[in-house]
Coordinates of C-alpha atoms (C1' of nucleotides) in Angstrom, one line a residue:
Chain A
M1 CA 103.3 6.5 -138.1
P2 CA 107.0 6.9 -138.5
A3 CA 107.5 5.8 -142.1
K4 CA 111.2 6.4 -142.0
S5 CA 112.8 3.2 -143.3
S6 CA 116.4 2.6 -142.3
K7 CA 119.0 0.0 -142.3
T8 CA 119.1 -0.3 -138.5
P9 CA 117.1 -3.3 -137.3
R10 CA 113.6 -2.8 -136.0
R11 CA 113.2 -2.7 -132.3
A12 CA 110.7 -5.1 -131.0
T13 CA 107.8 -3.9 -128.9
H14 CA 106.3 -5.9 -126.1
S15 CA 103.4 -5.9 -123.7
L16 CA 102.8 -7.9 -120.5
E17 CA 99.9 -9.7 -122.0
Q18 CA 101.9 -10.7 -125.1
I19 CA 104.8 -11.9 -123.0
L20 CA 102.5 -14.0 -120.8
S21 CA 100.5 -15.5 -123.6
T22 CA 103.5 -16.7 -125.6
A23 CA 105.0 -17.9 -122.3
I24 CA 101.9 -20.0 -121.8
E25 CA 102.1 -21.2 -125.4
I26 CA 105.7 -22.4 -124.8
L27 CA 104.8 -24.1 -121.6
D28 CA 101.9 -25.9 -123.2
R29 CA 104.1 -27.0 -126.1
E30 CA 107.4 -27.8 -124.3
G31 CA 106.5 -28.2 -120.6
S32 CA 107.9 -26.5 -117.6
K33 CA 111.6 -27.2 -118.4
G34 CA 111.1 -26.1 -122.0
L35 CA 110.4 -22.5 -121.0
T36 CA 113.6 -20.5 -121.2
L37 CA 113.9 -16.7 -121.1
R38 CA 116.1 -16.9 -124.2
R39 CA 113.6 -19.0 -126.1
L40 CA 110.8 -16.7 -125.0
A41 CA 112.7 -13.7 -126.1
G42 CA 113.4 -15.4 -129.4
E43 CA 109.8 -16.2 -130.0
L44 CA 108.9 -12.7 -129.1
G45 CA 111.4 -11.5 -131.7
G46 CA 113.2 -9.3 -129.2
G47 CA 116.2 -9.2 -126.9
L48 CA 116.7 -11.2 -123.7
G49 CA 116.8 -8.3 -121.3
S50 CA 113.6 -6.6 -122.4
I51 CA 111.5 -9.1 -120.5
Y52 CA 112.8 -7.8 -117.3
W53 CA 111.2 -4.4 -118.0
Y54 CA 107.8 -6.0 -117.7
V55 CA 108.4 -8.7 -115.1
D56 CA 110.7 -9.0 -112.1
G57 CA 112.1 -12.4 -113.1
K58 CA 111.1 -15.8 -114.2
D59 CA 109.3 -16.8 -111.0
E60 CA 107.1 -13.7 -111.1
M61 CA 106.4 -14.5 -114.8
L62 CA 105.3 -18.0 -113.9
S63 CA 103.2 -16.7 -111.1
L64 CA 101.5 -14.2 -113.4
A65 CA 100.9 -17.0 -116.0
C66 CA 99.2 -19.1 -113.4
D67 CA 97.2 -16.3 -112.2
A68 CA 95.9 -15.6 -115.7
L69 CA 94.8 -19.2 -116.1
V70 CA 93.0 -19.2 -112.7
G71 CA 91.3 -16.1 -114.0
R72 CA 90.1 -18.0 -117.1
A73 CA 88.8 -20.7 -114.8
L74 CA 86.9 -18.0 -112.8
V75 CA 85.3 -16.7 -116.0
A76 CA 84.3 -20.2 -117.1
A77 CA 82.9 -21.0 -113.7
E78 CA 80.3 -18.3 -114.2
T79 CA 79.2 -19.4 -117.6
H80 CA 79.4 -23.2 -117.5
T81 CA 76.6 -25.4 -116.4
S82 CA 76.9 -28.8 -114.9
D83 CA 74.5 -31.5 -113.8
G84 CA 75.5 -32.3 -110.3
P85 CA 75.1 -35.6 -108.4
A86 CA 71.9 -36.7 -106.8
L87 CA 71.7 -35.0 -103.5
E88 CA 70.1 -36.0 -100.2
T89 CA 68.1 -32.9 -100.2
D90 CA 66.1 -30.7 -102.6
D91 CA 66.6 -27.6 -100.5
P92 CA 67.1 -25.1 -103.3
V93 CA 69.8 -23.2 -101.4
I94 CA 71.9 -26.3 -101.0
V95 CA 71.3 -27.5 -104.5
E96 CA 72.3 -24.2 -105.9
A97 CA 75.4 -23.8 -103.7
I98 CA 76.7 -27.3 -104.4
G99 CA 76.2 -26.7 -108.1
D100 CA 78.2 -23.6 -107.8
L101 CA 81.0 -25.4 -106.0
R102 CA 81.0 -28.1 -108.6
R103 CA 81.3 -25.6 -111.5
T104 CA 84.1 -23.7 -109.8
A105 CA 86.1 -26.9 -109.1
M106 CA 85.5 -28.2 -112.6
A107 CA 86.5 -25.0 -114.2
L108 CA 89.9 -25.0 -112.6
F109 CA 90.3 -28.7 -113.3
D110 CA 89.6 -28.1 -117.0
Q111 CA 92.4 -25.5 -117.1
T112 CA 94.8 -28.0 -115.6
Q113 CA 93.9 -30.5 -118.2
I114 CA 94.5 -28.0 -121.0
H115 CA 97.8 -26.8 -119.4
P116 CA 99.5 -29.8 -117.8
W117 CA 102.2 -27.7 -116.2
L118 CA 99.6 -25.6 -114.3
A119 CA 98.7 -27.8 -111.3
P120 CA 102.3 -28.6 -110.3
Q121 CA 103.2 -25.0 -110.8
L122 CA 100.4 -23.8 -108.6
H123 CA 101.8 -25.9 -105.9
A124 CA 105.4 -25.0 -106.4
Q125 CA 104.6 -21.3 -105.8
G126 CA 103.0 -20.5 -102.6
A127 CA 102.2 -16.8 -103.1
A128 CA 98.5 -16.1 -103.0
T129 CA 97.9 -14.3 -106.3
P130 CA 94.8 -12.1 -106.8
N131 CA 92.9 -14.7 -108.8
S132 CA 93.8 -17.4 -106.4
L133 CA 92.2 -15.4 -103.6
R134 CA 89.2 -14.8 -105.8
Y135 CA 89.0 -18.5 -106.4
W136 CA 89.2 -19.3 -102.7
E137 CA 86.5 -16.7 -102.0
R138 CA 84.3 -18.4 -104.6
L139 CA 84.8 -21.7 -102.8
G140 CA 84.0 -20.3 -99.4
R141 CA 80.8 -18.3 -100.0
P142 CA 78.6 -21.3 -101.0
L143 CA 79.8 -23.1 -97.8
A144 CA 78.6 -20.1 -95.7
R145 CA 75.3 -20.0 -97.6
I146 CA 74.5 -23.6 -96.7
G147 CA 74.9 -22.9 -93.0
L148 CA 78.2 -24.5 -92.1
T149 CA 80.1 -23.3 -89.0
P150 CA 83.1 -21.0 -89.7
T151 CA 85.5 -23.9 -89.0
Q152 CA 83.6 -26.2 -91.4
Q153 CA 83.7 -23.5 -94.0
F154 CA 87.4 -23.0 -93.6
N155 CA 88.2 -26.7 -93.6
G156 CA 85.8 -27.4 -96.4
S157 CA 87.2 -24.7 -98.7
T158 CA 90.8 -25.8 -98.3
A159 CA 89.8 -29.5 -98.7
L160 CA 88.1 -28.6 -102.0
S161 CA 91.0 -26.6 -103.4
G162 CA 93.5 -29.1 -102.2
Y163 CA 91.6 -31.9 -103.8
V164 CA 91.3 -30.1 -107.1
T165 CA 94.9 -29.2 -107.6
G166 CA 96.1 -32.5 -106.0
V167 CA 94.1 -34.8 -108.3
A168 CA 94.9 -32.5 -111.2
A169 CA 98.6 -32.7 -110.5
E170 CA 98.4 -36.4 -110.2
M171 CA 96.8 -36.8 -113.6
S172 CA 99.1 -34.2 -115.3
A173 CA 102.1 -36.1 -114.0
Q174 CA 101.3 -39.1 -116.1
D175 CA 101.2 -37.0 -119.2
L176 CA 104.1 -34.8 -118.3
H177 CA 106.9 -37.1 -119.1
A178 CA 105.1 -39.0 -121.9
D179 CA 105.4 -38.5 -125.6
P180 CA 102.4 -36.4 -126.5
H181 CA 102.3 -37.8 -130.0
R182 CA 101.3 -41.3 -128.9
P183 CA 97.6 -42.0 -128.5
K184 CA 96.4 -42.0 -125.0
A185 CA 95.2 -45.6 -125.1
E186 CA 98.7 -46.7 -125.9
R187 CA 100.2 -44.8 -123.1
L188 CA 97.8 -46.3 -120.6
D189 CA 98.5 -49.7 -121.9
E190 CA 102.2 -49.2 -121.4
I191 CA 101.7 -48.1 -117.8
V192 CA 99.4 -51.0 -117.1
S193 CA 101.9 -53.5 -118.5
Q194 CA 104.5 -52.1 -116.1
W195 CA 102.1 -52.9 -113.2
L196 CA 101.5 -56.4 -114.4
A197 CA 105.2 -57.0 -114.3
S198 CA 105.2 -56.4 -110.5
D199 CA 104.7 -59.1 -107.9
P200 CA 101.1 -60.2 -108.2
D201 CA 100.9 -61.1 -104.5
E202 CA 102.3 -57.8 -103.1
F203 CA 100.3 -55.8 -105.7
S204 CA 97.2 -58.0 -106.0
W205 CA 94.9 -55.0 -105.7
L206 CA 96.8 -53.0 -108.3
H207 CA 96.6 -56.0 -110.7
S208 CA 92.8 -56.1 -110.2
M209 CA 92.6 -52.5 -111.3
A210 CA 94.3 -53.0 -114.7
D211 CA 91.1 -53.0 -116.7
E212 CA 89.6 -50.2 -114.6
F213 CA 92.7 -48.0 -115.4
R214 CA 92.6 -48.8 -119.1
R215 CA 88.9 -47.8 -119.2
H216 CA 89.0 -44.8 -117.0
D217 CA 88.2 -41.2 -117.9
D218 CA 90.0 -38.4 -116.1
D219 CA 87.0 -36.2 -116.0
E220 CA 84.7 -38.8 -114.5
Q221 CA 87.4 -39.9 -112.0
F222 CA 87.8 -36.3 -110.9
A223 CA 84.1 -35.7 -110.6
A224 CA 83.6 -38.9 -108.6
G225 CA 86.0 -37.8 -105.9
L226 CA 84.7 -34.3 -105.9
D227 CA 81.2 -35.6 -105.3
L228 CA 82.5 -37.6 -102.3
L229 CA 83.6 -34.3 -100.8
L230 CA 80.5 -32.4 -101.8
G231 CA 78.3 -35.1 -100.4
G232 CA 80.1 -34.9 -97.0
L233 CA 79.6 -31.1 -97.0
V234 CA 75.9 -31.5 -97.7
R235 CA 75.6 -33.9 -94.8
Q236 CA 77.3 -31.4 -92.5
A237 CA 74.8 -28.8 -93.6
L238 CA 71.8 -31.1 -93.1
A239 CA 73.1 -32.1 -89.6
R240 CA 73.3 -28.4 -88.7
S241 CA 69.8 -27.5 -89.9
T242 CA 68.2 -30.4 -88.0
D243 CA 70.1 -29.2 -84.9
R244 CA 68.3 -25.9 -85.2
D245 CA 64.9 -27.4 -85.8
Chain B
M1 CA 142.6 -51.5 -92.0
P2 CA 145.1 -49.9 -94.4
A3 CA 147.3 -47.9 -92.0
K4 CA 149.5 -46.5 -94.8
S5 CA 149.6 -42.8 -94.3
S6 CA 150.5 -40.7 -97.3
K7 CA 150.5 -37.1 -98.5
T8 CA 148.0 -37.9 -101.2
P9 CA 144.5 -36.7 -100.2
R10 CA 142.1 -39.3 -99.1
R11 CA 139.5 -40.4 -101.6
A12 CA 136.0 -40.0 -100.4
T13 CA 133.8 -43.1 -100.2
H14 CA 130.1 -42.9 -100.8
S15 CA 127.0 -45.1 -100.8
L16 CA 123.6 -44.5 -102.2
E17 CA 122.0 -44.3 -98.8
Q18 CA 124.5 -41.7 -97.6
I19 CA 124.0 -39.6 -100.7
L20 CA 120.2 -39.7 -100.4
S21 CA 120.2 -38.9 -96.6
T22 CA 122.4 -35.9 -97.0
A23 CA 120.4 -34.8 -100.0
I24 CA 117.3 -34.9 -97.8
E25 CA 119.1 -33.0 -95.1
I26 CA 120.0 -30.2 -97.6
L27 CA 116.5 -30.2 -99.0
D28 CA 115.0 -29.9 -95.5
R29 CA 117.4 -27.1 -94.6
E30 CA 117.5 -25.1 -97.8
G31 CA 114.5 -26.1 -99.9
S32 CA 114.2 -27.4 -103.4
K33 CA 116.3 -24.7 -105.0
G34 CA 119.0 -25.0 -102.4
L35 CA 120.0 -28.5 -103.4
T36 CA 122.9 -28.4 -105.8
L37 CA 125.0 -31.3 -106.9
R38 CA 128.1 -29.2 -106.1
R39 CA 126.8 -28.4 -102.6
L40 CA 125.9 -32.1 -102.1
A41 CA 129.3 -33.2 -103.2
G42 CA 130.9 -30.7 -100.9
E43 CA 128.9 -31.8 -97.9
L44 CA 129.8 -35.4 -98.8
G45 CA 133.4 -34.4 -98.8
G46 CA 133.9 -35.8 -102.3
G47 CA 134.1 -34.8 -105.9
L48 CA 131.2 -33.6 -108.1
G49 CA 131.3 -36.4 -110.6
S50 CA 131.2 -39.3 -108.2
I51 CA 127.5 -38.8 -107.5
Y52 CA 126.8 -39.9 -111.0
W53 CA 128.2 -43.3 -110.3
Y54 CA 125.4 -44.0 -107.9
V55 CA 122.6 -42.1 -109.6
D56 CA 121.6 -41.3 -113.2
G57 CA 121.2 -37.6 -112.6
K58 CA 119.6 -35.1 -110.4
D59 CA 116.0 -36.0 -111.3
E60 CA 116.6 -39.6 -110.4
M61 CA 118.1 -38.6 -107.2
L62 CA 115.1 -36.5 -106.2
S63 CA 112.8 -39.4 -107.2
L64 CA 114.8 -41.8 -105.0
A65 CA 114.7 -39.3 -102.1
C66 CA 110.9 -39.0 -102.5
D67 CA 110.6 -42.8 -102.7
A68 CA 112.6 -43.2 -99.4
L69 CA 110.3 -40.8 -97.6
V70 CA 107.1 -42.5 -98.9
G71 CA 108.8 -45.7 -97.6
R72 CA 109.1 -44.1 -94.1
A73 CA 105.4 -43.2 -94.3
L74 CA 104.5 -46.8 -95.1
V75 CA 106.4 -48.0 -92.1
A76 CA 104.7 -45.4 -89.9
A77 CA 101.3 -46.4 -91.2
E78 CA 101.7 -49.9 -89.8
T79 CA 102.8 -48.8 -86.4
H80 CA 100.7 -45.6 -85.7
T81 CA 97.3 -45.7 -84.2
S82 CA 94.6 -43.1 -84.7
D83 CA 91.2 -42.5 -83.4
G84 CA 89.0 -42.1 -86.4
P85 CA 85.8 -40.1 -86.7
A86 CA 82.5 -41.3 -85.5
L87 CA 81.2 -43.6 -88.3
E88 CA 77.6 -44.3 -89.4
T89 CA 78.2 -48.0 -88.8
D90 CA 79.9 -50.3 -86.3
D91 CA 80.5 -53.0 -88.9
P92 CA 84.0 -54.1 -87.7
V93 CA 85.2 -54.7 -91.3
I94 CA 84.4 -51.1 -92.2
V95 CA 85.7 -49.6 -89.0
E96 CA 89.0 -51.4 -89.4
A97 CA 89.3 -50.5 -93.0
I98 CA 88.6 -46.8 -92.5
G99 CA 91.1 -46.7 -89.6
D100 CA 93.6 -48.2 -91.9
L101 CA 93.1 -45.7 -94.6
R102 CA 93.2 -42.9 -92.1
R103 CA 96.5 -44.1 -90.7
T104 CA 98.0 -44.4 -94.2
A105 CA 96.9 -41.0 -95.3
M106 CA 98.1 -39.4 -92.1
A107 CA 101.5 -41.1 -92.3
L108 CA 102.2 -39.6 -95.6
F109 CA 100.9 -36.2 -94.6
D110 CA 103.2 -36.3 -91.6
Q111 CA 106.2 -36.8 -93.9
T112 CA 105.1 -33.8 -96.0
Q113 CA 105.0 -31.7 -92.9
I114 CA 108.5 -32.7 -91.8
H115 CA 109.8 -32.3 -95.4
P116 CA 108.1 -29.3 -96.9
W117 CA 109.6 -29.9 -100.4
L118 CA 108.2 -33.4 -100.6
A119 CA 104.6 -32.8 -101.6
P120 CA 105.4 -30.5 -104.5
Q121 CA 108.2 -32.8 -105.6
L122 CA 105.9 -35.8 -105.6
H123 CA 103.7 -33.9 -108.0
A124 CA 106.5 -32.6 -110.2
Q125 CA 107.7 -36.1 -111.0
G126 CA 105.1 -38.4 -112.4
A127 CA 107.1 -41.6 -112.4
A128 CA 105.5 -44.3 -110.2
T129 CA 108.2 -45.4 -107.9
P130 CA 108.1 -48.7 -106.0
N131 CA 107.0 -47.2 -102.7
S132 CA 104.4 -45.0 -104.4
L133 CA 102.9 -48.1 -105.9
R134 CA 102.9 -49.8 -102.5
Y135 CA 101.3 -46.7 -101.1
W136 CA 98.6 -46.9 -103.7
E137 CA 98.1 -50.6 -103.0
R138 CA 97.7 -49.8 -99.4
L139 CA 94.9 -47.3 -100.2
G140 CA 93.1 -49.7 -102.5
R141 CA 92.9 -52.8 -100.5
P142 CA 90.7 -51.4 -97.7
L143 CA 88.3 -50.1 -100.3
A144 CA 88.0 -53.6 -101.8
R145 CA 87.4 -55.0 -98.3
I146 CA 84.4 -52.8 -97.6
G147 CA 82.7 -54.0 -100.7
L148 CA 83.0 -51.1 -103.2
T149 CA 82.7 -51.7 -106.9
P150 CA 86.0 -51.8 -108.8
T151 CA 85.2 -48.3 -110.2
Q152 CA 84.5 -47.0 -106.8
Q153 CA 87.7 -48.5 -105.5
F154 CA 89.7 -46.9 -108.3
N155 CA 88.1 -43.5 -108.0
G156 CA 88.3 -43.6 -104.3
S157 CA 91.9 -44.5 -104.1
T158 CA 93.0 -41.7 -106.5
A159 CA 90.7 -39.2 -104.7
L160 CA 92.4 -40.1 -101.4
S161 CA 96.0 -39.9 -102.7
G162 CA 95.2 -36.7 -104.6
Y163 CA 93.7 -35.1 -101.5
V164 CA 96.6 -36.0 -99.4
T165 CA 99.3 -34.6 -101.6
G166 CA 97.2 -31.7 -102.7
V167 CA 96.4 -30.4 -99.3
A168 CA 99.9 -31.1 -98.2
A169 CA 101.4 -29.2 -101.0
E170 CA 99.0 -26.3 -100.3
M171 CA 100.1 -26.1 -96.7
S172 CA 103.8 -26.6 -97.5
A173 CA 103.6 -23.7 -100.0
Q174 CA 102.9 -21.2 -97.2
D175 CA 106.0 -22.2 -95.4
L176 CA 108.2 -22.6 -98.4
H177 CA 108.9 -19.0 -99.1
A178 CA 108.8 -17.9 -95.5
D179 CA 111.6 -17.2 -93.1
P180 CA 111.7 -20.4 -91.0
H181 CA 113.1 -18.5 -88.0
R182 CA 110.0 -16.5 -87.4
P183 CA 107.4 -18.0 -85.1
K184 CA 104.4 -19.5 -86.9
A185 CA 101.9 -17.3 -85.3
E186 CA 103.7 -14.2 -86.6
R187 CA 103.7 -15.6 -90.2
L188 CA 100.0 -16.3 -90.0
D189 CA 99.3 -12.8 -88.8
E190 CA 101.2 -11.3 -91.7
I191 CA 99.3 -13.4 -94.2
V192 CA 96.0 -12.4 -92.6
S193 CA 96.9 -8.7 -92.6
Q194 CA 97.5 -9.0 -96.4
W195 CA 93.9 -10.3 -96.7
L196 CA 92.5 -7.6 -94.7
A197 CA 94.1 -5.0 -97.0
S198 CA 92.0 -6.4 -99.8
D199 CA 88.5 -5.1 -100.8
P200 CA 86.2 -6.1 -98.0
D201 CA 83.2 -6.4 -100.4
E202 CA 84.8 -8.6 -103.0
F203 CA 86.5 -10.7 -100.3
S204 CA 83.9 -10.6 -97.6
W205 CA 84.1 -14.3 -97.0
L206 CA 87.9 -14.3 -96.8
H207 CA 87.7 -11.4 -94.3
S208 CA 85.3 -13.4 -92.2
M209 CA 87.8 -16.2 -92.1
A210 CA 90.6 -14.2 -90.6
D211 CA 90.2 -15.5 -87.0
E212 CA 89.7 -19.0 -88.3
F213 CA 92.9 -18.8 -90.2
R214 CA 94.9 -17.5 -87.2
R215 CA 93.5 -20.2 -85.0
H216 CA 93.8 -23.1 -87.4
D217 CA 95.9 -26.2 -86.9
D218 CA 97.2 -27.9 -90.1
D219 CA 96.7 -31.4 -88.7
E220 CA 93.1 -30.8 -87.8
Q221 CA 92.4 -29.1 -91.0
F222 CA 93.9 -32.0 -93.0
A223 CA 92.0 -34.6 -90.9
A224 CA 88.7 -32.7 -91.3
G225 CA 88.8 -32.9 -95.1
L226 CA 90.0 -36.5 -95.0
D227 CA 87.0 -37.4 -92.9
L228 CA 84.7 -35.9 -95.5
L229 CA 86.2 -38.2 -98.1
L230 CA 86.2 -41.3 -95.8
G231 CA 82.6 -40.6 -94.8
G232 CA 81.6 -40.6 -98.4
L233 CA 83.3 -43.9 -99.0
V234 CA 81.6 -45.4 -96.0
R235 CA 78.2 -44.3 -97.4
Q236 CA 79.0 -45.9 -100.7
A237 CA 79.8 -49.1 -98.9
L238 CA 76.6 -49.1 -96.8
A239 CA 74.5 -48.3 -99.9
R240 CA 76.0 -51.4 -101.6
S241 CA 75.4 -53.7 -98.7
T242 CA 71.8 -52.7 -98.3
D243 CA 71.4 -53.4 -102.1
R244 CA 72.5 -56.9 -101.4
D245 CA 70.2 -57.4 -98.4
Chain C
dA1 C1' 110.1 4.9 -121.6
dC2 C1' 111.6 0.9 -123.5
dC3 C1' 114.9 -2.2 -125.8
dT4 C1' 119.6 -4.7 -126.6
dG5 C1' 123.1 -8.2 -125.9
dA6 C1' 127.6 -8.9 -123.8
dA7 C1' 129.1 -10.3 -119.3
dC8 C1' 128.6 -12.7 -114.9
dA9 C1' 127.8 -16.2 -111.7
dC10 C1' 125.9 -19.9 -111.6
dC11 C1' 123.7 -24.8 -113.1
dG12 C1' 123.6 -30.2 -114.5
dT13 C1' 126.2 -33.4 -117.2
dT14 C1' 130.2 -35.6 -119.4
dC15 C1' 134.5 -37.7 -119.6
dA16 C1' 139.4 -38.6 -119.8
dA17 C1' 142.3 -39.4 -116.2
dG18 C1' 143.4 -41.2 -112.0
dT19 C1' 143.5 -45.0 -107.8
Chain D
dA1 C1' 135.1 -50.7 -109.1
dC2 C1' 135.0 -46.2 -107.7
dC3 C1' 136.5 -41.3 -107.5
dT4 C1' 138.1 -36.6 -109.4
dG5 C1' 137.7 -32.1 -111.4
dA6 C1' 138.3 -29.6 -115.6
dA7 C1' 135.4 -28.7 -119.6
dC8 C1' 131.0 -28.0 -121.9
dA9 C1' 126.6 -26.3 -122.8
dC10 C1' 123.5 -24.3 -120.8
dC11 C1' 120.7 -21.2 -117.3
dG12 C1' 118.6 -16.6 -114.9
dT13 C1' 120.0 -12.0 -114.0
dT14 C1' 122.4 -7.6 -114.4
dC15 C1' 123.7 -3.5 -116.6
dA16 C1' 125.9 0.0 -119.5
dA17 C1' 124.7 1.4 -123.7
dG18 C1' 121.6 2.4 -127.0
dT19 C1' 116.9 4.6 -129.3

DNA sequence: ACCTGAACACCGTTCAAGT
DNA sequence: ACCTGAACACCGTTCAAGT
């Protein structure tokens, strides 16, 4: 413990975890455009350049932040439980595998709801980070277990991960540019009233969805589409197993 | 025709369409980060500030560019044909509706393949542009025609549009940071060899997908997942119609 | 080994001035 | 009505200098 007090200003001390967690805090609070290296340095109480000792640049920092959150999703996927949809089968292998997929997908979706910048950011950066690969692996294994062909496994896994981040990004986008202090119901109302101002002939279907949109719950909406995909995968599995019989 | 020649430099003349189309050209050529207002002004042969007479800023310009491409997808969706998957029914209403959805989804996917920056950009900007609303309307109407409940229509339409842009963004991301001059097969090989360097126990499934990944075709992969969703929607429709019988 | 902050080469946006 | 480009307030990144 150096107890030597002096007039020279204290030098700040950082760590990669500390940098990433306050970066995530800023992103959650101010959005993607609100994260600035200067602001981050200020919040860390240090100098601008020191960040570059831990990280190669802003892009790598964002990539690491995403990877950390995908990591949290992986942890949550192992602990969470979920009641899945009614399946066409009670084959325990299939029921367990589909439940696993559902938990995995839901866990990442949850993270994108907590961190609205996450889904678009995951798409903006293509690099396959370690936890993204683990996530993909976690989507693939159950598909192999239920007996799909390699092509079906491959297509199914990318369909699932594309669906998760796609719908998540779609939902985040509505919150992204909105004032976070206004209650959610008010924001939905405002969006709906914009629809209703559009041509009721050209947008007749959209108009018919106004109530639906006001009532909707993001989690249920996400789960509903997910179950369409999972149901399709179950059918592929069942078609295969009757082939073999 | 003013034939008066003079020593004073010619003033450039712009139009919104011209600005958007050269902006799209630059985006296609150089990617999202390559588009700069200064570069755009240079390529237009004019001054930097004049762009602001036509457009409120860079964000609006990107939004308009996206909207234009969604517009092209809408046009293509009406002219293209596609052979859909084998359905569980030959109800002409359902067959026609599913074919319509398939064409619409494919048409936007095609645009995202031509313009790799499009899918991530669509997600980054939440604002519902005119053609995005038309696109959504085009996804919703067929779902109403086949007799789904309003909630099913709503969830189904957002699942479809989330899937389309999600998978599209996923695929674009692989090309985004890659050297576009190298042949596609080489790039795939390089990605696969990175996988194979990972732990074969932790990533056993991923390793088993190496060949699949090398062989895969983005269009087929996209269509396969799309058909999972469409198949699920057909089943919902059939379940409803037997309820009524 | 780790931190600092001035300096550099960029951005998007604004605006007084032009035609 | 439309265009221009200097000026402004930012960025991310680099690096010589510090501890």
